[in-house]
Short mmCIF file of C-alpha atoms in Angstrom, two decimals:
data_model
loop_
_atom_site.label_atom_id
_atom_site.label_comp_id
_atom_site.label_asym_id
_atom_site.label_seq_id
_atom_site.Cartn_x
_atom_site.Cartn_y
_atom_site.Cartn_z
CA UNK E 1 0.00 0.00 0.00
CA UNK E 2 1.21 3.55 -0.40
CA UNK E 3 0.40 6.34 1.72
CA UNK E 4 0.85 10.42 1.24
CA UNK E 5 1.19 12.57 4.09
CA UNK E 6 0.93 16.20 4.31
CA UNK E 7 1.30 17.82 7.71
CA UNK E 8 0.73 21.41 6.96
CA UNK E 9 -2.84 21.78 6.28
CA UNK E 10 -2.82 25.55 5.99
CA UNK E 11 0.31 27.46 5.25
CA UNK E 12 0.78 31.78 4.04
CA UNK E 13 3.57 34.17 2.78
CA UNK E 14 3.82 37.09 1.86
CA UNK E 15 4.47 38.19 -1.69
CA UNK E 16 7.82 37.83 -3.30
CA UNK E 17 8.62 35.40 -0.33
CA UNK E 18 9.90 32.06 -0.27
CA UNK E 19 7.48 29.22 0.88
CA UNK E 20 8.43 25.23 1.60
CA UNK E 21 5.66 23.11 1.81
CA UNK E 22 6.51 19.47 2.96
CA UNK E 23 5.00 15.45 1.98
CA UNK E 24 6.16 12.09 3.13
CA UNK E 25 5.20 8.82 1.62
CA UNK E 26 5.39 5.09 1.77
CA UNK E 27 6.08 2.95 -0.77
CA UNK E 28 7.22 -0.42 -1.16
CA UNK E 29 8.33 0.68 -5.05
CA UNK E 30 12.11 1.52 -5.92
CA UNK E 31 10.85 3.30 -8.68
CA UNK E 32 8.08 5.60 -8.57
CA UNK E 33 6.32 9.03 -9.98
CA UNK E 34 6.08 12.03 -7.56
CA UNK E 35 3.85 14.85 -8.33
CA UNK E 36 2.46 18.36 -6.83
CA UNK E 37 -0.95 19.63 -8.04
CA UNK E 38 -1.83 22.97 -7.70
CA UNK E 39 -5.69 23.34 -7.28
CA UNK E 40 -6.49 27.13 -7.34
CA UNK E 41 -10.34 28.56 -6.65
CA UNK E 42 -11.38 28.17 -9.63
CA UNK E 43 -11.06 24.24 -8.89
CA UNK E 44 -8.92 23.18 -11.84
CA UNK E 45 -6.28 21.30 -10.29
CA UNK E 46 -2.67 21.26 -11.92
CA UNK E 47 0.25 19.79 -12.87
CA UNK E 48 3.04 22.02 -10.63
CA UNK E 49 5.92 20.05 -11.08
CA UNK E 50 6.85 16.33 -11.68
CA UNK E 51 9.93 13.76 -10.04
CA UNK E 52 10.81 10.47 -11.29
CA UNK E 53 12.64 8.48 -8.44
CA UNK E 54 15.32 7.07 -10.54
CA UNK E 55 16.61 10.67 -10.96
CA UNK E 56 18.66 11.98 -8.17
CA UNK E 57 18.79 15.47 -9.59
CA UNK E 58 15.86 17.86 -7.82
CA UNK E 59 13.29 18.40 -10.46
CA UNK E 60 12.65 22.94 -11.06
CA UNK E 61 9.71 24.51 -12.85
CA UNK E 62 10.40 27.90 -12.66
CA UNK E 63 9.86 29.69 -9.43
CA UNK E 64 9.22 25.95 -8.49
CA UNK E 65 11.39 23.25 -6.82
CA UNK E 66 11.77 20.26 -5.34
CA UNK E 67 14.09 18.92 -2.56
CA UNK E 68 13.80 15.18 -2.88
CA UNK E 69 15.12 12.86 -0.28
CA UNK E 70 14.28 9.24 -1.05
CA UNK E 71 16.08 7.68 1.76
CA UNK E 72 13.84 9.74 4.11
CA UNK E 73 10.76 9.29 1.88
CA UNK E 74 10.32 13.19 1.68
CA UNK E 75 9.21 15.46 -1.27
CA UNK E 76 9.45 18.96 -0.76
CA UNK E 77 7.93 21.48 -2.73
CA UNK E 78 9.81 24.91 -2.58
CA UNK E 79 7.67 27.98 -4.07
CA UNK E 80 10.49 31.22 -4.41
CA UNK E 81 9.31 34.86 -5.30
CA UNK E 82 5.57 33.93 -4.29
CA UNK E 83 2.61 35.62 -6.29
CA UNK E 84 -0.65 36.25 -5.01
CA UNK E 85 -1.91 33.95 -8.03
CA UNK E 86 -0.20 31.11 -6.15
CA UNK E 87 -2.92 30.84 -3.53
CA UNK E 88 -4.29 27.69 -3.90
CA UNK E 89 -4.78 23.91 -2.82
CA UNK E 90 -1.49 22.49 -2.84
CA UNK E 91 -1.62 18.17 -3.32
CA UNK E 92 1.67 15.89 -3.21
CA UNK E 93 0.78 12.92 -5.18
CA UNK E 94 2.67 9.41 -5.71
CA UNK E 95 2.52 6.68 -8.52
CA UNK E 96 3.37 3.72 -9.00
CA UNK E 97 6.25 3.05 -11.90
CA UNK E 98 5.93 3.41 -15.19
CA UNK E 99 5.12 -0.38 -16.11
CA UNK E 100 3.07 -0.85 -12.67
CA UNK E 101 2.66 -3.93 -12.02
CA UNK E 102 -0.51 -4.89 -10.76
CA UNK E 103 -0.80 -1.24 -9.00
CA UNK E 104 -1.75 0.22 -12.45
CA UNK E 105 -1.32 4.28 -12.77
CA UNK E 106 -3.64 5.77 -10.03
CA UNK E 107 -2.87 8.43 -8.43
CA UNK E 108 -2.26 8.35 -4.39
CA UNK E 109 -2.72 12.11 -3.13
CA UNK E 110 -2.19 13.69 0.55
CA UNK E 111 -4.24 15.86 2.31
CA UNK E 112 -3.02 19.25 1.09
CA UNK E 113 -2.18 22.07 2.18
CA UNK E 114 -3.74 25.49 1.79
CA UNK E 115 -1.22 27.93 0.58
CA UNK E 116 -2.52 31.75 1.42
CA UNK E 117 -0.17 34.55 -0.39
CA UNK E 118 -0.71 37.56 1.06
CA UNK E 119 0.20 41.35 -0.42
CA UNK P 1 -5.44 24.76 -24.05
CA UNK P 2 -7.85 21.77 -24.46
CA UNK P 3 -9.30 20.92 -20.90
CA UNK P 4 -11.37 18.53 -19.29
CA UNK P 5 -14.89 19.62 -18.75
CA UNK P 6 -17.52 18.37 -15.71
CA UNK P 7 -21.26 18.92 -15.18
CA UNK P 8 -22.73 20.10 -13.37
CA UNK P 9 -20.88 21.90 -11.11
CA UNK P 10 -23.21 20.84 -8.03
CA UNK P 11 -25.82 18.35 -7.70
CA UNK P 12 -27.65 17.66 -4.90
CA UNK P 13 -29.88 14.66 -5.19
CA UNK P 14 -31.74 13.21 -1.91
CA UNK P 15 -30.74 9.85 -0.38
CA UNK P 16 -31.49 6.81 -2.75
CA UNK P 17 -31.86 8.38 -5.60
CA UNK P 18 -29.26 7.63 -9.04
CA UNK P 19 -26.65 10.07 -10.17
CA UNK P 20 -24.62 10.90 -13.38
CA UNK P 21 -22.20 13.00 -13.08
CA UNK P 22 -20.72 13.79 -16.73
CA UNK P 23 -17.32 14.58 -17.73
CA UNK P 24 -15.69 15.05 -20.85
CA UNK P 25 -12.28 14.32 -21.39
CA UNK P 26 -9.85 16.08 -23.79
CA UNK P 27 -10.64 14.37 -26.93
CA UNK P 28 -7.22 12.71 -28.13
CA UNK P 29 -7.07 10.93 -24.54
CA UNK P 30 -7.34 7.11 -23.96
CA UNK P 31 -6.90 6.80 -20.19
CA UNK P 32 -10.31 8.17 -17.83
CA UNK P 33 -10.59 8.44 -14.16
CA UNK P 34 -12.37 9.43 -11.49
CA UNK P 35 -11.80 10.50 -7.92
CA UNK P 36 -13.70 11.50 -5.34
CA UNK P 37 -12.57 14.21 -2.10
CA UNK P 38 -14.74 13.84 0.48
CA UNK P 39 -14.81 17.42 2.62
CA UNK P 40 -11.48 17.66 4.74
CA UNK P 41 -10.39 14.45 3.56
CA UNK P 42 -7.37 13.01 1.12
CA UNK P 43 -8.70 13.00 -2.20
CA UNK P 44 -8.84 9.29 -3.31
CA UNK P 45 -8.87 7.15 -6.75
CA UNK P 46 -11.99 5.91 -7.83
CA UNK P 47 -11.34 4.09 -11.37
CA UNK P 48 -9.71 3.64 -14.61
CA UNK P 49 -11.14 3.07 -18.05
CA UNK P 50 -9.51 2.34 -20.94
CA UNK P 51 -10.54 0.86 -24.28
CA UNK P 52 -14.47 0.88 -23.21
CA UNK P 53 -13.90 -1.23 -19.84
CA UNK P 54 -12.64 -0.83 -16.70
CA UNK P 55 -8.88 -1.56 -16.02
CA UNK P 56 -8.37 -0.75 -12.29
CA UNK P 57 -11.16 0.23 -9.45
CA UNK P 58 -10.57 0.92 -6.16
CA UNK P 59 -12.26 -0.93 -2.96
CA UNK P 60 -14.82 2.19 -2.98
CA UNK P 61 -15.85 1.41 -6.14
CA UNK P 62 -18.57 -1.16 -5.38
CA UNK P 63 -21.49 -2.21 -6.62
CA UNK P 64 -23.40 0.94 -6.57
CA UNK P 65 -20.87 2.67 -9.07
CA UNK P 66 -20.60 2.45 -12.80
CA UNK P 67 -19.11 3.92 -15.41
CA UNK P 68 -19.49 4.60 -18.76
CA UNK P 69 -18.36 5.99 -22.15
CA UNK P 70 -21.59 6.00 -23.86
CA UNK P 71 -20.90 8.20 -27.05
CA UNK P 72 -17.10 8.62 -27.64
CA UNK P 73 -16.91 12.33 -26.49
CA UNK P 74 -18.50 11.62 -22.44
CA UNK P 75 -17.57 9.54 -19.33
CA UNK P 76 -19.78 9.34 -16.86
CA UNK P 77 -19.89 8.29 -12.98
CA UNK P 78 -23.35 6.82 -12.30
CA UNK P 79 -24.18 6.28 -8.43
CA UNK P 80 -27.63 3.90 -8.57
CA UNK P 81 -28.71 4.41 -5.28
CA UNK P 82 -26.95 7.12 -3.32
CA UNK P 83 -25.97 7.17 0.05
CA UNK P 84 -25.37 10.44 2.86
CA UNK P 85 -21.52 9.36 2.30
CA UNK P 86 -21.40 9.61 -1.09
CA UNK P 87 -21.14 13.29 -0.42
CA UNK P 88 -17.91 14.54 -1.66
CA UNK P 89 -16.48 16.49 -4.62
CA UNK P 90 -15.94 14.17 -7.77
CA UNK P 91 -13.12 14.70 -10.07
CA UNK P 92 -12.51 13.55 -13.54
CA UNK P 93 -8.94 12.86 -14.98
CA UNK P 94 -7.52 11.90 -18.24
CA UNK P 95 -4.22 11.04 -19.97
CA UNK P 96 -3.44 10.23 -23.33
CA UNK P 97 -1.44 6.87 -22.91
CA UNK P 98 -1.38 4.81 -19.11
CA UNK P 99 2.06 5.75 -18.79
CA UNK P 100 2.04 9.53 -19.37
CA UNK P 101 2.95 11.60 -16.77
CA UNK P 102 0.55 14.30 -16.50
CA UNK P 103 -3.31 13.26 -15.86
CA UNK P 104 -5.38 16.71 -16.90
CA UNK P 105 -7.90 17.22 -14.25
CA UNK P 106 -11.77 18.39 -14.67
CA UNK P 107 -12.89 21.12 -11.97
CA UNK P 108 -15.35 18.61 -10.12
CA UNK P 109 -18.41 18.42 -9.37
CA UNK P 110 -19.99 18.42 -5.71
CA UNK P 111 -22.69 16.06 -5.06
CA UNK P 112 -24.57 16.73 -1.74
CA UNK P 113 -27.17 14.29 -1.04
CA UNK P 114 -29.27 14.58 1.74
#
């Protein structure tokens, strides 16, 4: 079984700030997908940014990173030079690997964590 | 940008009656999901449908669900006989091949039943 956890249900900056938001998981998979969706008001949720586990290099978007451990199981998501259009629903998502086995290509998502930019 | 489209935005239906809730996918994808968030919890995988049947359902998805791809363009969710727990916001997902990275959400729909 694999299991997302996000500990940080509500978290704010203020603009042009840096932000870290934090996920663990479990998996019993060497090789796996890791993901954070960005789901703004207007509901739509999004692809933020995308790490393969096979690559030790942190994946960047942008203003957006990633510090991932995967001895520890952690996947941070670091958000530099916030906007106020980054307020949103913030989801770390796992999955299994690319030829899953008998896990197929759901996605497992945390909790969240409300992200409030402020002016 | 294509997108993937859900109606309606909010349904409320009273206890026992059926649900559809409708989605349509963006229209080169093969791969269809749904999820469900139930308020203040995780938000959790329904199913998978590829080439007109399912391919992978979670242990939520009993009896009472189905799913459908009646006319090539929608994919629908139908709850027969609903229940005060179904109530929860209902996403739909697609993704051109099973192995693509990025599955392109819908904005939900809420169902309330009461």
């Amino acid at each position: 079984a694999q299991t997302v956890t996000q500990s940080q249900p509500e978290m704010s900056v203020q603009e042009a700030e840096t932000v870290t938001l934090s996920c663990t998981y479990d998996t019993s998979e060497s090789n796996y997908y890791l993901f954070w969706y960005k789901q703004p008001p207007s509901r739509q949720m999004i692809l933020v940014i995308r790490q393969e586990a096979y690559k030790q290099q942190n994946a960047t978007e942008n203003r957006f990173s990633v510090n991932f451990q995967k001895a520890a199981k952690s996947f941070s998501l670091k958000i530099s030079d916030s906007q106020l259009g980054d307020t949103a629903m913030y989801f770390c998502a796992l999955r299994p690997p690319k030829d899953g086995e008998t896990s197929g290509s759901r996605l497992t998502f945390g909790e969240g964590t409300q992200l409030t930019v402020n002016p | 940008e294509p997108e993937v489209t859900q109606t309606p935005s909010h349904q409320v239906t009273q206890m026992g009656q059926e649900v559809i809730l409708r989605c349509v996918p963006i229209s080169n994808h093969l791969y269809f999901y749904w999820y469900r968030q139930i308020l203040g919890q995780k938000v959790e995988f329904l199913v998978s449908f590829y080439n007109n049947e399912i391919s992978e359902k979670s242990e939520i998805f009993d009896d009472q669900f189905s799913v459908e791809r009646p006319d090539g363009s929608n994919f629908t969710l139908k709850i027969r006989s609903t229940k005060l727990e179904d109530s929860a916001m209902y996403f739909c997902a697609s993704t051109w091949g099973r192995n693509s990275y990025e599955q392109y959400f819908g904005p939900g729909t809420r169902l309330t039943v009461t």
